[in-house]
Amino acid sequence: MTDTQQAFFVATNGNDSWSGRLAAPNADGTDGPFATLERAQSAMRATGIRDTYVRGGTYAMARTVTLTGADNGVRIMAYPGETPVFSGGERVGGFTAIGGGLYAAPTSTTGLDLFIGGVRQKVAQTGDWNAGDAKSGWSVLEAAAGGASKTSLRVGAGDGAMAAVLAAGVQPGMMVQTFDTERLSDNIVGVASADAGSRTVNFTQSVKYALRSGGTYRLLNDDAFIRDAGEFAWQAETGRLVVKPQDPGTLLSQGAVVPRLGTLLSLNGASRVTLQGLTFADTTWDGSALTLTNASGNSIAGNRFVDAGTAMTLTGSSGNVIEANRLEHLGAGGIKVAYGSNGNRISANSIDGIGEVLKDVAGIQLYGTSGTLVSGNDIRNSPRYGISIKNWDGATVNTDTVVEYNRIYNTMTETADGGAIEMLGRSNVDTRTTIRGNDIRNVGGLATDGSGWLDRYKSFGIYLDDMANGVAVRDNFIQNTGWASVFIHGGDSNSVTNNFATLSNPRERFIRLEWVPSAGNIGLLANNSVTGNVISSATGVDYWEFWTPGSYTVTNNLLQGVRGLTGGDTVSSGLFANPAAGDFRLGSGAAAGLGIHDLDWARMGSAPLTVPGIPSPGAGGGGSGSGTTPATGTSAASSGQAFSPLAYIASYSDLSAAFGANAAAGAAHYAAMGRAEGRTVTFDPLAYVASYGDLANAFGTNGDAGAAHYITMGRAEGRAVSFDPLAYVASYGDLAAAFGTDRTSAEIHYITMGRAEGRRVSFDPLAYLASYGDLAAAFGTDRTSAEIHYITNGRAEGRTVTFNPTAYLAANSDLAAAFGTDTTRAELHYLTHGRTEGRTTGFNASAYLAANADVAAATGGDLTAAMRHYIVFGRQEGRALSPAGSAPRAAMLPDSGMLAAAGMG
């Protein structure tokens, strides 16, 4: 029987001989948490308790932990507010200086991964490699003497540096990384032998593509190749790891971490398992930190994968939720879903910096799947694909896939013949695929030939390759590709509609249609349609390129800066709201006539969180606490707003500094840590936009754009939220009747109409509270409660604002001296002290003006100005409060003056 009210604990100061039922060791050191996850696993199996909390700290794992059907239903979670790290690395210490900035320590053979202070080091290589230059460090090869080969290459004739390397001989552990000329795929294999005379390097195994002259390669992992700080290699002849550290102090104090495990945790036949809030780190470049094999119905949420190979691989695993994870600095790819893995949801993940060792990778890759939803992920900085859907043969057909609302920036940075979203369809089936609402920017493309490097070569925003059929491509934004925004290569019955694209280089088209001659008749295109797209070109080059395009419909597209293909296209101007400022919202009135609608910008790069938060220990699966409520909102959502990751980031300066405007990273942080830390959304993006006319003009009602502005610029500029939507509603009876206490509707009204109508916020909630003893007693200084009361009850009851904070200051000299003309402080003082002290709340401004003709002339009889004058000057000057011979009436409240000053007259 499962005990849902109890849990086991694992901690770095634990002991596997203890009960594991305490979160920390007891005072006398006789009981406490376990030390290892394996021990907690065996205890859960033995007792029926299904929850294990892992305390913060690093857990060096000597072997993979495998969960099976015996572990169904377990939850392995971070202890709330803490960060446990499962590490597959060996920490190597004992480094000594050996000269030239080099340090060495004895250890067993190392590979291509090393971390110092949590930072990946660069394995030493031939060539002059420079960070940030994808072309550097590669040597151009010649084909083997017998022609293009998968098992050998020749060093280029005249390459003296490489000839010297071959003459020095092959060291054990040396490897070679190769690329074919089009840089479709790289392979990393061992060097079996080298012959300086024939300039030949022989491999220990075959590479994927035969290597033709003009391809590139580099030799790896010989200490003789170490050149710059941050590089390392294995010194086979002495059995030592040799490092040239950037910071010797860190190396000597912390040592270096050498990955030894490829997989940290494996779910093999396990179901209903939850992994949440955990960090997976320090695994080999050719491994997968987490694997799911025939494992279904599991939740992998709010975890971090860093300094690993591939983050996770699913094989034959269906119905899993992969949500709000952070994947960073990976040696290979992000998430692989393969061979009979169906109905999985991959959403709201942040994937940044993949392919740091192997380059033929994707942020998310599918092959042999159906019913996969890939939604709201943020994928950045990939040497090849953002999202790849591969169908090579009958075993890898993909159907009913939805790829939606992902943000994909900076892909194809080191390879060619690919795309930000790529789909291969060699089985020539109807895939019933939808690709919609994605934000795609900066698709590179890098290849070589006999003449040298080729930039922006064969790269596409959305690439439907080799008979990919039945794909609906709609509502995407695509900017800055190499050859085309959308490329249909041999496919049938694909539709491309309502996409927005900007074309900026002469080689770039919006649509490319091309047959696949090598596939025969099935490589001919048929029934493709390209309609209702918005295309802006800075080059004037035709937006289409056709190579035996088959039957197609290309018409009714809205164009700027380029001619139409047919009479059905419309050439216009002002297609986007403010493209110079990066605002590509629809701006042209011609769009509506073509049935074109704006994109759902707010959804791009994020998705709703559905996996419940980590419950407090003891709350169990059905108790109270964050574990019972999906992360669909926070305190900001109490008014009905959905959780916004960007608003969450904007609420905290540390998150803004860490994540910038990466919505998926914000969602991942909230799921993994923020919720347990008690963080909430306090920033209101629409109120921020409404606070500034320039932002309202630029962003309209795009709250995510407002939040992104505040994160990236507004905070540094000193901007703040000043617009109060409920006070705005309370200021106008028609708005109160229309919107009630709906903050969002109020903000949208002011941004879209109210500002232009000259409306302003006049209702003062603190003054309203101060006007009524019952409200002051009930609500104290709660502005929001005051606004809600007035909107829902006070107006109907005939209540008005009678308290005038300026009059209150003028009537009380000590407050005037303390607060000056600060009306907010005056209101707060009255509510918290003045009312109970019985202080006077009225000041006779009319009498003050009658007694001081010069003040009356200077202020034009303005009662509020008169009170301010008295507070700032008259009081100290000893001015009379009323004309000579009349009795002072400091407590008198002239209704019209008071209400006018309060904004209610």
PDB file of C-alpha atoms in Angstrom, residues 369-543:
ATOM      1  CA  THR A 369       7.126   8.742 -33.968  1.00  0.00           C
ATOM      2  CA  SER A 370       3.490   9.760 -34.190  1.00  0.00           C
ATOM      3  CA  GLY A 371       1.305  12.268 -32.387  1.00  0.00           C
ATOM      4  CA  THR A 372       4.216  14.268 -30.987  1.00  0.00           C
ATOM      5  CA  LEU A 373       3.561  17.814 -29.789  1.00  0.00           C
ATOM      6  CA  VAL A 374       6.601  20.116 -29.811  1.00  0.00           C
ATOM      7  CA  SER A 375       5.323  23.374 -28.369  1.00  0.00           C
ATOM      8  CA  GLY A 376       6.610  26.612 -26.909  1.00  0.00           C
ATOM      9  CA  ASN A 377      10.274  25.677 -26.674  1.00  0.00           C
ATOM     10  CA  ASP A 378      13.093  28.197 -26.917  1.00  0.00           C
ATOM     11  CA  ILE A 379      15.993  26.808 -28.969  1.00  0.00           C
ATOM     12  CA  ARG A 380      19.114  28.860 -29.576  1.00  0.00           C
ATOM     13  CA  ASN A 381      22.637  28.429 -30.885  1.00  0.00           C
ATOM     14  CA  SER A 382      22.738  25.123 -32.713  1.00  0.00           C
ATOM     15  CA  PRO A 383      25.442  24.177 -35.215  1.00  0.00           C
ATOM     16  CA  ARG A 384      22.776  22.351 -37.217  1.00  0.00           C
ATOM     17  CA  TYR A 385      19.025  21.968 -36.684  1.00  0.00           C
ATOM     18  CA  GLY A 386      16.660  23.554 -34.244  1.00  0.00           C
ATOM     19  CA  ILE A 387      14.002  20.856 -34.702  1.00  0.00           C
ATOM     20  CA  SER A 388      14.571  17.847 -36.961  1.00  0.00           C
ATOM     21  CA  ILE A 389      11.958  15.267 -38.008  1.00  0.00           C
ATOM     22  CA  LYS A 390      13.713  12.432 -39.834  1.00  0.00           C
ATOM     23  CA  ASN A 391      12.163   9.728 -42.004  1.00  0.00           C
ATOM     24  CA  TRP A 392      14.913   7.669 -43.614  1.00  0.00           C
ATOM     25  CA  ASP A 393      12.994   4.404 -44.048  1.00  0.00           C
ATOM     26  CA  GLY A 394       9.871   2.493 -43.065  1.00  0.00           C
ATOM     27  CA  ALA A 395      10.983   2.270 -39.434  1.00  0.00           C
ATOM     28  CA  THR A 396      11.331   6.023 -39.053  1.00  0.00           C
ATOM     29  CA  VAL A 397       8.071   7.386 -40.483  1.00  0.00           C
ATOM     30  CA  ASN A 398       6.677  10.338 -38.500  1.00  0.00           C
ATOM     31  CA  THR A 399       2.992  11.242 -38.617  1.00  0.00           C
ATOM     32  CA  ASP A 400       0.557  13.629 -36.918  1.00  0.00           C
ATOM     33  CA  THR A 401       3.329  15.822 -35.557  1.00  0.00           C
ATOM     34  CA  VAL A 402       2.577  19.359 -34.362  1.00  0.00           C
ATOM     35  CA  VAL A 403       5.471  21.820 -34.125  1.00  0.00           C
ATOM     36  CA  GLU A 404       4.066  25.056 -32.768  1.00  0.00           C
ATOM     37  CA  TYR A 405       5.015  28.344 -31.127  1.00  0.00           C
ATOM     38  CA  ASN A 406       8.696  27.538 -30.747  1.00  0.00           C
ATOM     39  CA  ARG A 407      11.324  30.280 -30.794  1.00  0.00           C
ATOM     40  CA  ILE A 408      14.339  29.125 -32.819  1.00  0.00           C
ATOM     41  CA  TYR A 409      17.304  31.487 -33.142  1.00  0.00           C
ATOM     42  CA  ASN A 410      20.805  31.032 -34.566  1.00  0.00           C
ATOM     43  CA  THR A 411      20.819  27.619 -36.189  1.00  0.00           C
ATOM     44  CA  MET A 412      22.916  26.036 -38.969  1.00  0.00           C
ATOM     45  CA  THR A 413      25.956  27.936 -37.684  1.00  0.00           C
ATOM     46  CA  GLU A 414      28.479  25.244 -38.678  1.00  0.00           C
ATOM     47  CA  THR A 415      26.721  23.079 -41.281  1.00  0.00           C
ATOM     48  CA  ALA A 416      24.776  23.294 -44.547  1.00  0.00           C
ATOM     49  CA  ASP A 417      21.813  21.699 -46.328  1.00  0.00           C
ATOM     50  CA  GLY A 418      19.463  21.975 -43.379  1.00  0.00           C
ATOM     51  CA  GLY A 419      17.036  24.241 -41.614  1.00  0.00           C
ATOM     52  CA  ALA A 420      15.811  25.667 -38.344  1.00  0.00           C
ATOM     53  CA  ILE A 421      12.909  23.221 -38.711  1.00  0.00           C
ATOM     54  CA  GLU A 422      13.767  20.312 -40.995  1.00  0.00           C
ATOM     55  CA  MET A 423      11.615  17.392 -42.055  1.00  0.00           C
ATOM     56  CA  LEU A 424      12.813  14.440 -44.132  1.00  0.00           C
ATOM     57  CA  GLY A 425      10.154  12.298 -45.851  1.00  0.00           C
ATOM     58  CA  ARG A 426      11.757   9.534 -47.853  1.00  0.00           C
ATOM     59  CA  SER A 427       8.889   7.097 -47.276  1.00  0.00           C
ATOM     60  CA  ASN A 428       6.677   9.425 -49.365  1.00  0.00           C
ATOM     61  CA  VAL A 429       3.643   9.174 -47.071  1.00  0.00           C
ATOM     62  CA  ASP A 430       1.023  11.710 -46.001  1.00  0.00           C
ATOM     63  CA  THR A 431       2.509  12.908 -42.710  1.00  0.00           C
ATOM     64  CA  ARG A 432      -0.420  15.080 -41.543  1.00  0.00           C
ATOM     65  CA  THR A 433       2.079  17.468 -39.958  1.00  0.00           C
ATOM     66  CA  THR A 434       1.434  21.000 -38.710  1.00  0.00           C
ATOM     67  CA  ILE A 435       4.202  23.598 -38.373  1.00  0.00           C
ATOM     68  CA  ARG A 436       2.651  26.784 -37.043  1.00  0.00           C
ATOM     69  CA  GLY A 437       3.332  29.880 -34.992  1.00  0.00           C
ATOM     70  CA  ASN A 438       7.112  29.480 -34.802  1.00  0.00           C
ATOM     71  CA  ASP A 439       9.546  32.403 -34.570  1.00  0.00           C
ATOM     72  CA  ILE A 440      12.597  31.558 -36.710  1.00  0.00           C
ATOM     73  CA  ARG A 441      15.555  33.918 -37.052  1.00  0.00           C
ATOM     74  CA  ASN A 442      19.150  33.713 -38.243  1.00  0.00           C
ATOM     75  CA  VAL A 443      19.706  30.479 -40.147  1.00  0.00           C
ATOM     76  CA  GLY A 444      23.353  30.313 -41.218  1.00  0.00           C
ATOM     77  CA  GLY A 445      24.669  27.663 -43.610  1.00  0.00           C
ATOM     78  CA  LEU A 446      28.376  26.805 -43.874  1.00  0.00           C
ATOM     79  CA  ALA A 447      30.046  24.442 -46.348  1.00  0.00           C
ATOM     80  CA  THR A 448      33.265  23.969 -48.308  1.00  0.00           C
ATOM     81  CA  ASP A 449      34.309  23.022 -51.815  1.00  0.00           C
ATOM     82  CA  GLY A 450      37.565  22.972 -53.746  1.00  0.00           C
ATOM     83  CA  SER A 451      37.709  26.773 -53.715  1.00  0.00           C
ATOM     84  CA  GLY A 452      37.202  27.317 -49.981  1.00  0.00           C
ATOM     85  CA  TRP A 453      34.385  28.205 -47.593  1.00  0.00           C
ATOM     86  CA  LEU A 454      30.794  28.844 -48.648  1.00  0.00           C
ATOM     87  CA  ASP A 455      28.705  31.119 -46.392  1.00  0.00           C
ATOM     88  CA  ARG A 456      24.912  31.175 -46.097  1.00  0.00           C
ATOM     89  CA  TYR A 457      24.847  28.000 -48.143  1.00  0.00           C
ATOM     90  CA  LYS A 458      21.777  25.769 -48.487  1.00  0.00           C
ATOM     91  CA  SER A 459      20.100  26.916 -45.287  1.00  0.00           C
ATOM     92  CA  PHE A 460      16.363  27.287 -44.876  1.00  0.00           C
ATOM     93  CA  GLY A 461      13.869  28.427 -42.282  1.00  0.00           C
ATOM     94  CA  ILE A 462      11.499  25.488 -42.781  1.00  0.00           C
ATOM     95  CA  TYR A 463      12.904  22.682 -44.902  1.00  0.00           C
ATOM     96  CA  LEU A 464      10.538  19.985 -46.203  1.00  0.00           C
ATOM     97  CA  ASP A 465      13.097  17.620 -47.679  1.00  0.00           C
ATOM     98  CA  ASP A 466      12.896  14.511 -49.863  1.00  0.00           C
ATOM     99  CA  MET A 467       9.189  13.921 -50.358  1.00  0.00           C
ATOM    100  CA  ALA A 468       7.874  15.318 -47.112  1.00  0.00           C
ATOM    101  CA  ASN A 469       4.127  15.358 -47.830  1.00  0.00           C
ATOM    102  CA  GLY A 470       0.984  16.700 -46.208  1.00  0.00           C
ATOM    103  CA  VAL A 471       2.557  19.480 -44.152  1.00  0.00           C
ATOM    104  CA  ALA A 472       0.647  22.639 -43.180  1.00  0.00           C
ATOM    105  CA  VAL A 473       3.103  25.518 -42.720  1.00  0.00           C
ATOM    106  CA  ARG A 474       1.243  28.504 -41.356  1.00  0.00           C
ATOM    107  CA  ASP A 475       1.477  31.541 -39.090  1.00  0.00           C
ATOM    108  CA  ASN A 476       5.284  31.404 -38.751  1.00  0.00           C
ATOM    109  CA  PHE A 477       7.715  34.331 -38.698  1.00  0.00           C
ATOM    110  CA  ILE A 478      10.948  33.714 -40.633  1.00  0.00           C
ATOM    111  CA  GLN A 479      13.879  36.116 -40.901  1.00  0.00           C
ATOM    112  CA  ASN A 480      17.442  35.960 -42.220  1.00  0.00           C
ATOM    113  CA  THR A 481      17.940  32.576 -43.856  1.00  0.00           C
ATOM    114  CA  GLY A 482      20.516  31.544 -46.433  1.00  0.00           C
ATOM    115  CA  TRP A 483      18.542  30.307 -49.444  1.00  0.00           C
ATOM    116  CA  ALA A 484      14.840  30.358 -48.597  1.00  0.00           C
ATOM    117  CA  SER A 485      12.288  30.858 -45.856  1.00  0.00           C
ATOM    118  CA  VAL A 486      10.467  27.682 -46.929  1.00  0.00           C
ATOM    119  CA  PHE A 487      11.867  24.935 -49.168  1.00  0.00           C
ATOM    120  CA  ILE A 488       9.679  22.121 -50.518  1.00  0.00           C
ATOM    121  CA  HIS A 489      11.956  19.459 -51.982  1.00  0.00           C
ATOM    122  CA  GLY A 490      10.010  16.815 -53.846  1.00  0.00           C
ATOM    123  CA  GLY A 491       6.957  16.881 -51.579  1.00  0.00           C
ATOM    124  CA  ASP A 492       3.247  16.824 -52.360  1.00  0.00           C
ATOM    125  CA  SER A 493       0.121  18.446 -50.925  1.00  0.00           C
ATOM    126  CA  ASN A 494       1.926  20.913 -48.673  1.00  0.00           C
ATOM    127  CA  SER A 495       0.366  24.270 -47.831  1.00  0.00           C
ATOM    128  CA  VAL A 496       2.256  27.440 -46.927  1.00  0.00           C
ATOM    129  CA  THR A 497      -0.048  30.192 -45.729  1.00  0.00           C
ATOM    130  CA  ASN A 498      -0.173  33.273 -43.505  1.00  0.00           C
ATOM    131  CA  ASN A 499       3.562  33.209 -42.806  1.00  0.00           C
ATOM    132  CA  PHE A 500       5.500  36.474 -42.366  1.00  0.00           C
ATOM    133  CA  ALA A 501       9.020  36.724 -43.801  1.00  0.00           C
ATOM    134  CA  THR A 502      11.701  39.353 -44.326  1.00  0.00           C
ATOM    135  CA  LEU A 503      14.291  38.752 -47.063  1.00  0.00           C
ATOM    136  CA  SER A 504      17.656  40.462 -46.651  1.00  0.00           C
ATOM    137  CA  ASN A 505      20.264  38.866 -48.920  1.00  0.00           C
ATOM    138  CA  PRO A 506      20.191  38.502 -52.729  1.00  0.00           C
ATOM    139  CA  ARG A 507      20.354  34.700 -52.585  1.00  0.00           C
ATOM    140  CA  GLU A 508      17.357  34.436 -50.284  1.00  0.00           C
ATOM    141  CA  ARG A 509      13.853  33.620 -51.490  1.00  0.00           C
ATOM    142  CA  PHE A 510      10.618  33.123 -49.624  1.00  0.00           C
ATOM    143  CA  ILE A 511       9.659  29.878 -51.373  1.00  0.00           C
ATOM    144  CA  ARG A 512      11.777  27.338 -53.213  1.00  0.00           C
ATOM    145  CA  LEU A 513      10.151  24.408 -55.062  1.00  0.00           C
ATOM    146  CA  GLU A 514      12.460  21.711 -56.395  1.00  0.00           C
ATOM    147  CA  TRP A 515      12.123  18.093 -57.454  1.00  0.00           C
ATOM    148  CA  VAL A 516      14.360  15.215 -56.299  1.00  0.00           C
ATOM    149  CA  PRO A 517      15.772  13.627 -59.469  1.00  0.00           C
ATOM    150  CA  SER A 518      17.435  10.752 -57.616  1.00  0.00           C
ATOM    151  CA  ALA A 519      14.015   9.597 -56.326  1.00  0.00           C
ATOM    152  CA  GLY A 520      12.515   9.149 -59.788  1.00  0.00           C
ATOM    153  CA  ASN A 521       8.811   9.883 -60.278  1.00  0.00           C
ATOM    154  CA  ILE A 522       8.038  10.118 -56.592  1.00  0.00           C
ATOM    155  CA  GLY A 523      10.521  12.974 -56.418  1.00  0.00           C
ATOM    156  CA  LEU A 524       8.267  15.144 -58.594  1.00  0.00           C
ATOM    157  CA  LEU A 525       6.225  17.768 -56.750  1.00  0.00           C
ATOM    158  CA  ALA A 526       2.446  18.045 -56.912  1.00  0.00           C
ATOM    159  CA  ASN A 527      -0.384  20.099 -55.419  1.00  0.00           C
ATOM    160  CA  ASN A 528       1.643  22.480 -53.270  1.00  0.00           C
ATOM    161  CA  SER A 529       0.094  25.842 -52.390  1.00  0.00           C
ATOM    162  CA  VAL A 530       1.732  29.078 -51.263  1.00  0.00           C
ATOM    163  CA  THR A 531      -0.955  31.658 -50.499  1.00  0.00           C
ATOM    164  CA  GLY A 532      -1.710  34.531 -48.187  1.00  0.00           C
ATOM    165  CA  ASN A 533       1.848  35.115 -46.954  1.00  0.00           C
ATOM    166  CA  VAL A 534       3.396  38.469 -46.028  1.00  0.00           C
ATOM    167  CA  ILE A 535       6.823  38.962 -47.624  1.00  0.00           C
ATOM    168  CA  SER A 536       9.053  42.013 -47.301  1.00  0.00           C
ATOM    169  CA  SER A 537      12.258  42.139 -49.333  1.00  0.00           C
ATOM    170  CA  ALA A 538      15.204  44.498 -49.037  1.00  0.00           C
ATOM    171  CA  THR A 539      16.796  43.168 -52.239  1.00  0.00           C
ATOM    172  CA  GLY A 540      14.090  43.290 -54.896  1.00  0.00           C
ATOM    173  CA  VAL A 541      14.954  39.755 -56.009  1.00  0.00           C
ATOM    174  CA  ASP A 542      11.998  37.518 -56.895  1.00  0.00           C
ATOM    175  CA  TYR A 543      10.536  35.834 -53.836  1.00  0.00           C
TER     176      TYR A 543
END
